[in-house]
Coordinates of C-alpha atoms in Angstrom, one line a residue:
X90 CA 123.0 101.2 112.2
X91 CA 124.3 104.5 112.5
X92 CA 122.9 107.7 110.0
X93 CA 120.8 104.4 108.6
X94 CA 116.8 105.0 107.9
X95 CA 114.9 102.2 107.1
X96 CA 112.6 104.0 105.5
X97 CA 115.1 105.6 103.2
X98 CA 114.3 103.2 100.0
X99 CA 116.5 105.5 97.5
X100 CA 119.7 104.0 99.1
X101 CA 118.5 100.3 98.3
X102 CA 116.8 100.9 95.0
X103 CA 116.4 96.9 94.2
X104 CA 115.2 96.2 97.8
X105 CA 112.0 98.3 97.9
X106 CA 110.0 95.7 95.8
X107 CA 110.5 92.8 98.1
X108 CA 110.0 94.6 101.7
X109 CA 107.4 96.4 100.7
X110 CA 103.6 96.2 100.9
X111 CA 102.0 95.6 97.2
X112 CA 99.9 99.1 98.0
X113 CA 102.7 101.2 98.9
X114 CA 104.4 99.7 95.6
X115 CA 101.0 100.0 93.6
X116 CA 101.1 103.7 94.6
X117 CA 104.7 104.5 94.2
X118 CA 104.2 103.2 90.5
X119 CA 101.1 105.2 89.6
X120 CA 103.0 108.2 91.0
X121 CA 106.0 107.4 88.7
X122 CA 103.6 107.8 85.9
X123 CA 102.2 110.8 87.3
X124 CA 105.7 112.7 87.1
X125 CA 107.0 111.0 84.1
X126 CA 106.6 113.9 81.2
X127 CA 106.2 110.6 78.9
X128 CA 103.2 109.5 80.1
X129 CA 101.9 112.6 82.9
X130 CA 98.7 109.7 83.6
X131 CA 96.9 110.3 86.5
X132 CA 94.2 108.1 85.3
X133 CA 95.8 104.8 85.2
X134 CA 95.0 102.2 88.1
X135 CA 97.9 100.2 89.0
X136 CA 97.4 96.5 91.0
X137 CA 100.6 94.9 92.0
X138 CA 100.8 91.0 92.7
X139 CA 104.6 89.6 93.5
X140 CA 106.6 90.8 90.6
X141 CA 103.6 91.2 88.1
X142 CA 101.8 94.5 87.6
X143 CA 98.5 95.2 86.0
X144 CA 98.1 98.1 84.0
X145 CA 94.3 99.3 83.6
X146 CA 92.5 102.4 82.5
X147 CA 92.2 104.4 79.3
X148 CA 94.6 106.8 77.2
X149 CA 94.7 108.8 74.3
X150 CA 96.7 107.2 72.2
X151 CA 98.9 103.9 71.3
X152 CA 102.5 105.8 72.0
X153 CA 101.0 106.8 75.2
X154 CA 99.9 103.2 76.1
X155 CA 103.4 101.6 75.2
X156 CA 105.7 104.7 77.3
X157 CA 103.1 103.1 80.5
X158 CA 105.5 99.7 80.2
X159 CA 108.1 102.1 79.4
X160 CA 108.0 104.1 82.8
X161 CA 107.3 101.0 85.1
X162 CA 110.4 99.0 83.1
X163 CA 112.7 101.7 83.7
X164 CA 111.4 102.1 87.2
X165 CA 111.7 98.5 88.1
X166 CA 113.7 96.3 85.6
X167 CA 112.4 92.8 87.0
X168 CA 108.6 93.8 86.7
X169 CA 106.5 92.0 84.7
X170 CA 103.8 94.6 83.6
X171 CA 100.2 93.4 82.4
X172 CA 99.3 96.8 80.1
X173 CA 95.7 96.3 80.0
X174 CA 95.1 100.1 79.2
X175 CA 92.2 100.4 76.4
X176 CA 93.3 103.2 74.5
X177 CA 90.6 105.7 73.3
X178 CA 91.6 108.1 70.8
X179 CA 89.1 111.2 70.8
X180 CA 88.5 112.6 67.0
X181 CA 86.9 115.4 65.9
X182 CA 83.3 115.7 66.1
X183 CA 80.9 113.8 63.0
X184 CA 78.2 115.3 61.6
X185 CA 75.3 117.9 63.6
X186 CA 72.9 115.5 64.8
X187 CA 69.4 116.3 63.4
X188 CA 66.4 116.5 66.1
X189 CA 63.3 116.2 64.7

């Protein structure tokens, strides 16, 4: 077709998922939660199988954990995401430790 690239994805938003390999995908998705201010993860690892997504890695907190599902849900409406983030949530320091 005529001023038609393939490789333009934004003008078929619901066709990207089906054409396109389960890396690119996987990567496009961890890059959406890169850039989303809600979640800004770099940390997450993101494996993509048909229209399921896995979700692994550690955060901060709980809110954090649930704005992952968030993200990919708004990305990709027919998604099914696996959120199998531990979330770790860093307090302050205990007591000196005594060495002896």
């Amino acid at each position: 077709m005529p001023g038609h690239d393939p490789a333009d994805r934004s003008a078929r938003p619901g066709s990207a998922a089906g054409a396109e390999p389960p890396e690119y995908r996987a990567a496009r998705l961890r890059r959406a939660l890169a850039e989303d201010p809600r979640t800004a993860e770099l940390g997450i690892q993101v494996d993509v199988r048909g229209s399921h997504a896995y979700l692994s890695g550690t955060v901060a907190s709980a809110a954090c954990k649930q704005h992952l599902a968030e993200v990919l849900g708004e990305r990709e409406p027919g998604l099914r995401v696996h959120n199998d983030v531990r979330v770790v949530e860093a307090g302050e320091p205990g007591e000196a430790e005594v060495l002896r």
